Short mmCIF file of N, CA and C in Angstrom, two decimals:
data_model
loop_
_atom_site.label_atom_id
_atom_site.label_comp_id
_atom_site.label_asym_id
_atom_site.label_seq_id
_atom_site.Cartn_x
_atom_site.Cartn_y
_atom_site.Cartn_z
N UNK A 330 -13.55 13.04 10.90
CA UNK A 330 -13.16 12.11 9.67
C UNK A 330 -11.85 11.76 9.55
N UNK A 331 -10.94 12.55 10.06
CA UNK A 331 -9.45 12.27 9.95
C UNK A 331 -9.17 10.97 10.57
N UNK A 332 -9.70 10.52 11.86
CA UNK A 332 -9.37 9.29 12.40
C UNK A 332 -9.99 8.02 11.62
N UNK A 333 -10.91 8.21 10.92
CA UNK A 333 -11.65 7.21 10.14
C UNK A 333 -10.90 7.01 8.84
N UNK A 334 -10.19 7.94 8.26
CA UNK A 334 -9.53 7.81 6.92
C UNK A 334 -8.45 6.72 6.81
N UNK A 335 -7.50 6.68 7.92
CA UNK A 335 -6.46 5.67 7.96
C UNK A 335 -7.18 4.35 8.11
N UNK A 336 -8.23 4.26 8.91
CA UNK A 336 -8.94 2.85 9.02
C UNK A 336 -9.52 2.53 7.77
N UNK A 337 -10.10 3.47 6.96
CA UNK A 337 -10.68 3.10 5.80
C UNK A 337 -9.73 2.63 4.78
N UNK A 338 -8.54 3.27 4.71
CA UNK A 338 -7.36 2.92 3.85
C UNK A 338 -6.91 1.50 4.13
N UNK A 339 -6.83 1.33 5.39
CA UNK A 339 -6.36 -0.03 5.86
C UNK A 339 -7.30 -1.01 5.57
N UNK A 340 -8.74 -0.89 5.53
CA UNK A 340 -9.54 -1.92 5.12
C UNK A 340 -9.56 -2.06 3.66
N UNK A 341 -9.46 -1.05 2.81
CA UNK A 341 -9.37 -0.90 1.41
C UNK A 341 -7.94 -1.76 1.09
N UNK A 342 -6.88 -1.44 1.67
CA UNK A 342 -5.59 -2.19 1.34
C UNK A 342 -5.79 -3.58 1.72
N UNK A 343 -6.30 -4.04 2.75
CA UNK A 343 -6.44 -5.39 3.23
C UNK A 343 -7.29 -6.22 2.32
N UNK A 344 -8.54 -5.49 2.06
CA UNK A 344 -9.42 -6.18 1.16
C UNK A 344 -9.00 -6.30 -0.28
N UNK A 345 -8.21 -5.37 -0.76
CA UNK A 345 -7.47 -5.40 -2.11
C UNK A 345 -6.47 -6.39 -2.12
N UNK A 346 -5.69 -6.57 -0.97
CA UNK A 346 -4.73 -7.50 -1.11
C UNK A 346 -5.27 -8.89 -0.98
N UNK A 347 -6.21 -9.22 -0.27
CA UNK A 347 -6.86 -10.65 -0.31
C UNK A 347 -7.51 -10.87 -1.60
N UNK A 348 -8.10 -9.91 -2.37
CA UNK A 348 -8.86 -10.11 -3.61
C UNK A 348 -7.64 -10.38 -4.69
N UNK A 349 -6.54 -9.61 -4.58
CA UNK A 349 -5.61 -9.87 -5.71
C UNK A 349 -4.77 -11.14 -5.33
N UNK A 350 -4.45 -11.37 -4.22
CA UNK A 350 -3.68 -12.92 -3.99
C UNK A 350 -4.76 -13.82 -4.30
N UNK A 351 -6.04 -13.80 -4.10
CA UNK A 351 -6.81 -14.93 -4.57
C UNK A 351 -6.93 -14.85 -6.03
N UNK A 352 -7.05 -13.69 -6.92
CA UNK A 352 -7.05 -13.62 -8.35
C UNK A 352 -5.84 -14.19 -8.80
N UNK A 353 -4.56 -13.82 -8.35
CA UNK A 353 -3.39 -14.42 -8.73
C UNK A 353 -3.23 -15.86 -8.66
N UNK A 354 -3.60 -16.54 -7.40
CA UNK A 354 -3.41 -17.74 -7.29
C UNK A 354 -4.57 -18.53 -8.14
N UNK A 355 -5.63 -18.01 -8.44
CA UNK A 355 -6.65 -18.42 -9.46
C UNK A 355 -6.13 -18.71 -10.80
N UNK A 356 -5.23 -17.63 -11.13
CA UNK A 356 -4.53 -17.70 -12.55
C UNK A 356 -3.75 -18.82 -12.68
N UNK A 357 -3.17 -19.14 -11.52
CA UNK A 357 -2.13 -20.21 -11.67
C UNK A 357 -2.60 -21.62 -11.33
N UNK A 358 -3.46 -21.85 -10.21
CA UNK A 358 -3.73 -23.17 -9.97
C UNK A 358 -5.22 -23.51 -10.05
N UNK A 359 -6.17 -22.59 -9.96
CA UNK A 359 -7.57 -22.99 -9.83
C UNK A 359 -8.22 -23.04 -11.09
N UNK A 360 -8.42 -22.03 -11.93
CA UNK A 360 -9.07 -22.00 -13.08
C UNK A 360 -8.15 -22.08 -14.21
N UNK A 361 -8.48 -22.90 -15.24
CA UNK A 361 -7.74 -22.84 -16.54
C UNK A 361 -7.81 -21.47 -17.28
N UNK A 362 -7.19 -21.20 -18.28
CA UNK A 362 -7.36 -19.91 -18.93
C UNK A 362 -8.50 -20.21 -19.91
N UNK A 363 -9.18 -19.13 -20.08
CA UNK A 363 -10.44 -19.13 -20.89
C UNK A 363 -10.19 -19.39 -22.21
N UNK A 364 -10.65 -20.38 -22.89
CA UNK A 364 -10.62 -20.42 -24.41
C UNK A 364 -12.06 -20.33 -24.94
N UNK A 365 -12.31 -19.36 -25.73
CA UNK A 365 -13.69 -18.99 -26.16
C UNK A 365 -13.89 -19.70 -27.52
N UNK A 366 -15.04 -20.33 -27.70
CA UNK A 366 -15.41 -21.02 -28.89
C UNK A 366 -16.13 -20.05 -29.97
N UNK A 367 -16.34 -20.50 -31.05
CA UNK A 367 -16.82 -19.64 -32.06
C UNK A 367 -18.38 -19.18 -31.77
N UNK A 368 -19.07 -19.75 -30.93
CA UNK A 368 -20.23 -19.44 -30.48
C UNK A 368 -20.26 -18.30 -29.48
N UNK A 369 -19.23 -17.78 -28.95
CA UNK A 369 -19.03 -16.75 -28.06
C UNK A 369 -19.51 -15.47 -28.71
N UNK A 370 -20.24 -14.54 -27.69
CA UNK A 370 -20.64 -13.30 -28.21
C UNK A 370 -19.82 -12.29 -27.82
N UNK A 371 -18.57 -12.56 -27.44
CA UNK A 371 -17.40 -11.51 -27.18
C UNK A 371 -16.84 -10.98 -28.54
N UNK A 372 -16.40 -9.80 -28.63
CA UNK A 372 -15.71 -9.36 -29.73
C UNK A 372 -14.64 -10.16 -30.16
N UNK A 373 -14.29 -10.47 -31.49
CA UNK A 373 -13.34 -11.27 -31.93
C UNK A 373 -11.91 -10.74 -31.52
N UNK A 374 -11.69 -9.48 -31.52
CA UNK A 374 -10.38 -8.99 -31.01
C UNK A 374 -10.08 -9.33 -29.59
N UNK A 375 -11.15 -9.24 -28.78
CA UNK A 375 -10.87 -9.65 -27.21
C UNK A 375 -10.68 -11.20 -27.25
N UNK A 376 -11.30 -12.09 -27.97
CA UNK A 376 -11.02 -13.39 -27.98
C UNK A 376 -9.46 -13.72 -28.51
N UNK A 377 -9.25 -13.15 -29.63
CA UNK A 377 -7.79 -13.29 -30.13
C UNK A 377 -6.78 -12.80 -29.07
N UNK A 378 -6.97 -11.63 -28.42
CA UNK A 378 -5.94 -11.18 -27.38
C UNK A 378 -5.90 -12.13 -26.26
N UNK A 379 -6.97 -12.55 -25.80
CA UNK A 379 -6.96 -13.60 -24.55
C UNK A 379 -6.33 -14.90 -24.91
N UNK A 380 -6.61 -15.34 -26.13
CA UNK A 380 -5.97 -16.65 -26.52
C UNK A 380 -4.53 -16.37 -26.59
N UNK A 381 -4.00 -15.33 -27.06
CA UNK A 381 -2.64 -15.15 -27.14
C UNK A 381 -1.96 -14.86 -25.96
N UNK A 382 -2.75 -14.15 -25.05
CA UNK A 382 -2.19 -14.09 -23.62
C UNK A 382 -2.03 -15.26 -22.80
N UNK A 383 -3.10 -16.02 -22.94
CA UNK A 383 -3.05 -17.54 -22.29
C UNK A 383 -2.07 -18.35 -22.84
N UNK A 384 -1.96 -18.52 -24.07
CA UNK A 384 -0.94 -19.50 -24.71
C UNK A 384 0.43 -19.03 -24.55
N UNK A 385 0.67 -17.72 -24.36
CA UNK A 385 2.09 -17.23 -24.25
C UNK A 385 2.50 -17.33 -22.65
N UNK A 386 1.58 -17.50 -21.70
CA UNK A 386 1.89 -17.48 -20.36
C UNK A 386 2.01 -16.15 -19.72
N UNK A 387 1.52 -15.17 -20.36
CA UNK A 387 1.57 -13.73 -19.80
C UNK A 387 0.63 -13.64 -18.60
N UNK A 388 -0.46 -14.44 -18.69
CA UNK A 388 -1.51 -14.36 -17.57
C UNK A 388 -0.82 -14.98 -16.32
N UNK A 389 0.03 -15.83 -16.46
CA UNK A 389 0.74 -16.23 -15.30
C UNK A 389 1.68 -15.26 -14.65
N UNK A 390 2.19 -14.48 -15.57
CA UNK A 390 3.09 -13.25 -15.13
C UNK A 390 2.29 -12.47 -14.42
N UNK A 391 0.99 -12.13 -14.93
CA UNK A 391 0.04 -11.02 -14.41
C UNK A 391 -0.41 -11.67 -12.92
N UNK A 392 -0.63 -12.88 -12.82
CA UNK A 392 -1.07 -13.60 -11.60
C UNK A 392 0.04 -13.44 -10.63
N UNK A 393 1.36 -13.70 -11.12
CA UNK A 393 2.39 -13.61 -9.92
C UNK A 393 2.47 -12.14 -9.44
N UNK A 394 2.25 -11.20 -10.40
CA UNK A 394 2.41 -9.74 -9.92
C UNK A 394 1.25 -9.45 -9.03
N UNK A 395 0.08 -10.09 -9.32
CA UNK A 395 -1.09 -9.71 -8.41
C UNK A 395 -0.80 -10.40 -6.96
N UNK A 396 -0.22 -11.63 -7.01
CA UNK A 396 0.02 -12.21 -5.64
C UNK A 396 1.00 -11.36 -5.02
N UNK A 397 2.11 -10.95 -5.59
CA UNK A 397 3.09 -10.17 -4.99
C UNK A 397 2.65 -8.85 -4.50
N UNK A 398 1.73 -8.15 -5.28
CA UNK A 398 1.32 -6.82 -4.89
C UNK A 398 0.26 -7.09 -3.78
N UNK A 399 -0.50 -8.16 -3.89
CA UNK A 399 -1.57 -8.35 -2.98
C UNK A 399 -0.78 -8.63 -1.42
N UNK A 400 0.15 -9.30 -1.35
CA UNK A 400 0.82 -9.64 -0.12
C UNK A 400 1.37 -8.21 0.37
N UNK A 401 1.89 -7.40 -0.40
CA UNK A 401 2.41 -6.17 -0.02
C UNK A 401 1.28 -5.26 0.46
N UNK A 402 0.11 -5.39 -0.07
CA UNK A 402 -1.07 -4.46 0.37
C UNK A 402 -1.55 -4.76 1.69
N UNK A 403 -1.44 -6.05 2.05
CA UNK A 403 -1.96 -6.49 3.51
C UNK A 403 -1.18 -5.83 4.59
N UNK A 404 -0.03 -5.65 4.34
CA UNK A 404 0.91 -5.03 5.34
C UNK A 404 1.13 -3.42 5.29
N UNK A 405 0.89 -2.80 6.41
CA UNK A 405 0.83 -1.33 6.37
C UNK A 405 2.16 -0.81 5.92
N UNK A 406 3.23 -1.27 6.24
CA UNK A 406 4.66 -0.77 5.93
C UNK A 406 4.89 -0.85 4.54
N UNK A 407 4.20 -1.77 3.62
CA UNK A 407 4.58 -2.23 2.29
C UNK A 407 3.39 -1.75 1.40
N UNK A 408 2.39 -1.16 2.01
CA UNK A 408 1.17 -0.87 1.28
C UNK A 408 1.35 0.10 0.05
N UNK A 409 2.31 0.99 0.18
CA UNK A 409 2.54 2.00 -0.95
C UNK A 409 3.27 1.23 -2.08
N UNK A 410 4.10 0.42 -1.83
CA UNK A 410 4.90 -0.28 -2.87
C UNK A 410 3.92 -1.35 -3.55
N UNK A 411 3.04 -1.99 -2.69
CA UNK A 411 2.10 -2.92 -3.41
C UNK A 411 1.09 -2.05 -4.31
N UNK A 412 0.73 -0.83 -3.93
CA UNK A 412 -0.10 0.09 -4.68
C UNK A 412 0.72 0.38 -6.05
N UNK A 413 1.90 0.78 -5.95
CA UNK A 413 2.74 0.94 -7.02
C UNK A 413 2.86 -0.12 -7.91
N UNK A 414 3.12 -1.23 -7.55
CA UNK A 414 3.21 -2.47 -8.17
C UNK A 414 1.91 -2.78 -9.00
N UNK A 415 0.86 -2.64 -8.15
CA UNK A 415 -0.44 -3.00 -8.62
C UNK A 415 -1.12 -1.97 -9.80
N UNK A 416 -0.77 -0.73 -9.73
CA UNK A 416 -1.33 0.35 -10.46
C UNK A 416 -1.26 -0.07 -12.09
N UNK A 417 -0.18 -0.37 -12.59
CA UNK A 417 -0.03 -0.72 -14.03
C UNK A 417 -0.77 -1.92 -14.39
N UNK A 418 -0.77 -2.76 -13.56
CA UNK A 418 -1.38 -4.21 -13.68
C UNK A 418 -3.08 -3.92 -13.79
N UNK A 419 -3.66 -3.28 -12.91
CA UNK A 419 -5.03 -3.03 -12.79
C UNK A 419 -5.45 -2.07 -13.80
N UNK A 420 -4.63 -1.15 -14.18
CA UNK A 420 -4.97 -0.18 -15.31
C UNK A 420 -5.01 -0.78 -16.57
N UNK A 421 -4.10 -1.74 -16.96
CA UNK A 421 -4.09 -2.37 -18.13
C UNK A 421 -5.19 -3.44 -18.13
N UNK A 422 -5.53 -3.92 -17.14
CA UNK A 422 -6.71 -4.91 -17.07
C UNK A 422 -7.98 -4.21 -17.36
N UNK A 423 -8.23 -3.03 -16.71
CA UNK A 423 -9.37 -2.10 -16.91
C UNK A 423 -9.48 -1.71 -18.34
N UNK A 424 -8.41 -1.22 -18.73
CA UNK A 424 -8.32 -0.71 -20.17
C UNK A 424 -8.64 -1.85 -21.30
N UNK A 425 -8.14 -2.98 -21.17
CA UNK A 425 -8.47 -4.11 -21.83
C UNK A 425 -9.88 -4.37 -21.79
N UNK A 426 -10.52 -4.40 -20.77
CA UNK A 426 -12.16 -4.62 -20.63
C UNK A 426 -12.94 -3.37 -21.22
N UNK A 427 -12.27 -2.10 -21.12
CA UNK A 427 -12.97 -0.99 -21.60
C UNK A 427 -12.78 -0.80 -23.13
N UNK A 428 -11.67 -1.17 -23.77
CA UNK A 428 -11.58 -0.90 -25.16
C UNK A 428 -11.90 -2.16 -26.00
N UNK A 429 -11.81 -3.42 -25.54
CA UNK A 429 -12.07 -4.58 -26.29
C UNK A 429 -13.20 -5.51 -25.93
N UNK A 430 -13.74 -5.34 -24.68
CA UNK A 430 -14.75 -6.16 -24.09
C UNK A 430 -16.11 -5.44 -24.31
N UNK A 431 -17.12 -6.17 -24.27
CA UNK A 431 -18.49 -5.62 -24.39
C UNK A 431 -19.35 -5.87 -23.11
N UNK A 432 -18.74 -6.31 -22.07
CA UNK A 432 -19.38 -6.74 -20.76
C UNK A 432 -19.20 -5.65 -19.63
N UNK A 433 -20.40 -5.08 -19.36
CA UNK A 433 -20.28 -3.88 -18.38
C UNK A 433 -19.87 -4.55 -16.86
N UNK A 434 -20.23 -5.66 -16.78
CA UNK A 434 -19.92 -6.22 -15.42
C UNK A 434 -18.45 -6.37 -15.19
N UNK A 435 -17.68 -6.63 -16.23
CA UNK A 435 -16.14 -6.65 -16.21
C UNK A 435 -15.51 -5.31 -15.88
N UNK A 436 -16.31 -4.18 -16.52
CA UNK A 436 -15.85 -2.89 -16.07
C UNK A 436 -15.94 -2.46 -14.64
N UNK A 437 -17.11 -2.90 -14.03
CA UNK A 437 -17.30 -2.76 -12.63
C UNK A 437 -16.32 -3.67 -11.89
N UNK A 438 -16.12 -4.79 -12.15
CA UNK A 438 -15.28 -5.78 -11.53
C UNK A 438 -13.81 -5.23 -11.54
N UNK A 439 -13.43 -4.57 -12.57
CA UNK A 439 -12.07 -4.02 -12.66
C UNK A 439 -11.89 -2.56 -12.26
N UNK A 440 -13.01 -1.84 -12.29
CA UNK A 440 -13.09 -0.45 -11.85
C UNK A 440 -13.14 -0.25 -10.56
N UNK A 441 -13.72 -1.21 -9.83
CA UNK A 441 -13.67 -0.84 -8.26
C UNK A 441 -12.38 -0.95 -7.67
N UNK A 442 -11.70 -2.03 -8.00
CA UNK A 442 -10.21 -2.08 -7.48
C UNK A 442 -9.36 -1.04 -7.99
N UNK A 443 -9.57 -0.55 -9.16
CA UNK A 443 -8.81 0.61 -9.62
C UNK A 443 -9.14 1.84 -8.96
N UNK A 444 -10.27 2.03 -8.58
CA UNK A 444 -10.61 3.23 -7.76
C UNK A 444 -10.00 3.14 -6.35
N UNK A 445 -10.05 1.83 -5.85
CA UNK A 445 -9.27 1.59 -4.61
C UNK A 445 -7.85 1.91 -4.62
N UNK A 446 -7.21 1.62 -5.67
CA UNK A 446 -5.78 1.85 -5.82
C UNK A 446 -5.44 3.31 -5.88
N UNK A 447 -6.36 4.06 -6.65
CA UNK A 447 -6.15 5.56 -6.60
C UNK A 447 -6.46 6.01 -5.46
N UNK A 448 -7.42 5.60 -4.52
CA UNK A 448 -7.57 6.15 -3.14
C UNK A 448 -6.39 5.85 -2.31
N UNK A 449 -5.77 4.80 -2.37
CA UNK A 449 -4.42 4.66 -1.63
C UNK A 449 -3.34 5.36 -2.07
N UNK A 450 -3.29 5.52 -3.41
CA UNK A 450 -2.20 6.55 -4.00
C UNK A 450 -2.61 7.85 -3.40
N UNK A 451 -3.57 8.43 -3.45
CA UNK A 451 -4.08 9.74 -2.85
C UNK A 451 -3.66 9.78 -1.38
N UNK A 452 -4.01 8.80 -0.68
CA UNK A 452 -3.65 8.89 0.84
C UNK A 452 -2.08 8.86 1.03
N UNK A 453 -1.36 8.18 0.20
CA UNK A 453 0.06 8.24 0.42
C UNK A 453 0.78 9.26 -0.32
N UNK A 454 0.04 10.24 -0.79
CA UNK A 454 0.68 11.33 -1.69
C UNK A 454 1.92 11.99 -0.97
N UNK A 455 1.90 12.13 0.16
CA UNK A 455 3.02 12.94 0.76
C UNK A 455 4.22 11.96 0.80
N UNK A 456 4.03 10.82 0.68
CA UNK A 456 5.24 9.97 0.51
C UNK A 456 5.86 9.80 -0.81
N UNK A 457 5.14 9.95 -1.82
CA UNK A 457 5.64 9.74 -3.17
C UNK A 457 5.67 11.06 -3.96
N UNK A 458 5.33 12.16 -3.34
CA UNK A 458 5.11 13.34 -4.18
C UNK A 458 6.43 14.02 -4.66
N UNK A 459 7.46 13.54 -3.92
CA UNK A 459 8.96 13.96 -4.34
C UNK A 459 9.23 13.59 -5.76
N UNK A 460 8.53 12.44 -6.12
CA UNK A 460 8.84 11.98 -7.60
C UNK A 460 8.47 12.86 -8.59
N UNK A 461 7.36 13.63 -8.27
CA UNK A 461 6.87 14.57 -9.24
C UNK A 461 7.33 15.91 -9.12
N UNK A 462 7.45 16.36 -7.89
CA UNK A 462 7.83 17.68 -7.57
C UNK A 462 9.59 17.86 -7.46
N UNK A 463 10.25 16.74 -7.38
CA UNK A 463 11.59 16.85 -7.23
C UNK A 463 12.08 17.24 -5.98
N UNK A 464 11.38 17.45 -4.89
CA UNK A 464 11.92 17.86 -3.62
C UNK A 464 11.76 16.63 -2.65
N UNK A 465 12.62 16.27 -1.99
CA UNK A 465 12.63 15.23 -1.03
C UNK A 465 12.96 15.78 0.34
N UNK A 466 12.70 15.01 1.40
CA UNK A 466 13.07 15.54 2.73
C UNK A 466 14.50 15.73 2.94
N UNK A 467 14.78 16.85 3.51
CA UNK A 467 16.24 17.13 3.73
C UNK A 467 16.51 16.56 5.01
N UNK A 468 17.65 15.64 5.11
CA UNK A 468 17.94 15.05 6.40
C UNK A 468 19.18 15.66 6.95
N UNK A 469 19.26 15.91 8.14
CA UNK A 469 20.45 16.58 8.83
C UNK A 469 21.17 15.48 9.51
N UNK A 470 22.41 15.37 9.41
CA UNK A 470 23.26 14.47 10.01
C UNK A 470 24.09 14.91 11.17
N UNK A 471 23.66 16.03 11.75
CA UNK A 471 24.42 16.67 12.80
C UNK A 471 23.71 16.21 14.08
#
């Protein structure tokens, strides 16, 4: 199983990278921001929040972060940095859908990438654990 784990992480990283580059580009150039009408079955709080995020340009900032993190995820040397950049973005999107939205398919669409990000963080634990434990590698200059 050990040799398959790095391959699995590489596939998850590459697929998440492509997914988030596409989603970020989609927010900028392909799809206009969703404006929901009064006939929408979505909760009013969700409609109000999405309207505010779209009109303020916040979704463009999120799209830029998704493109940046997606590019970092594709390359093995920068995969951990891409994961760290992406974690707050995908967590906030997941929580937005969990707390304000009533569509289960949106939870699945955001929950799967969130699980992938957590798997990659667990895989790279040895590289970032010093931030929690306060111990870094000791380097000798002799």
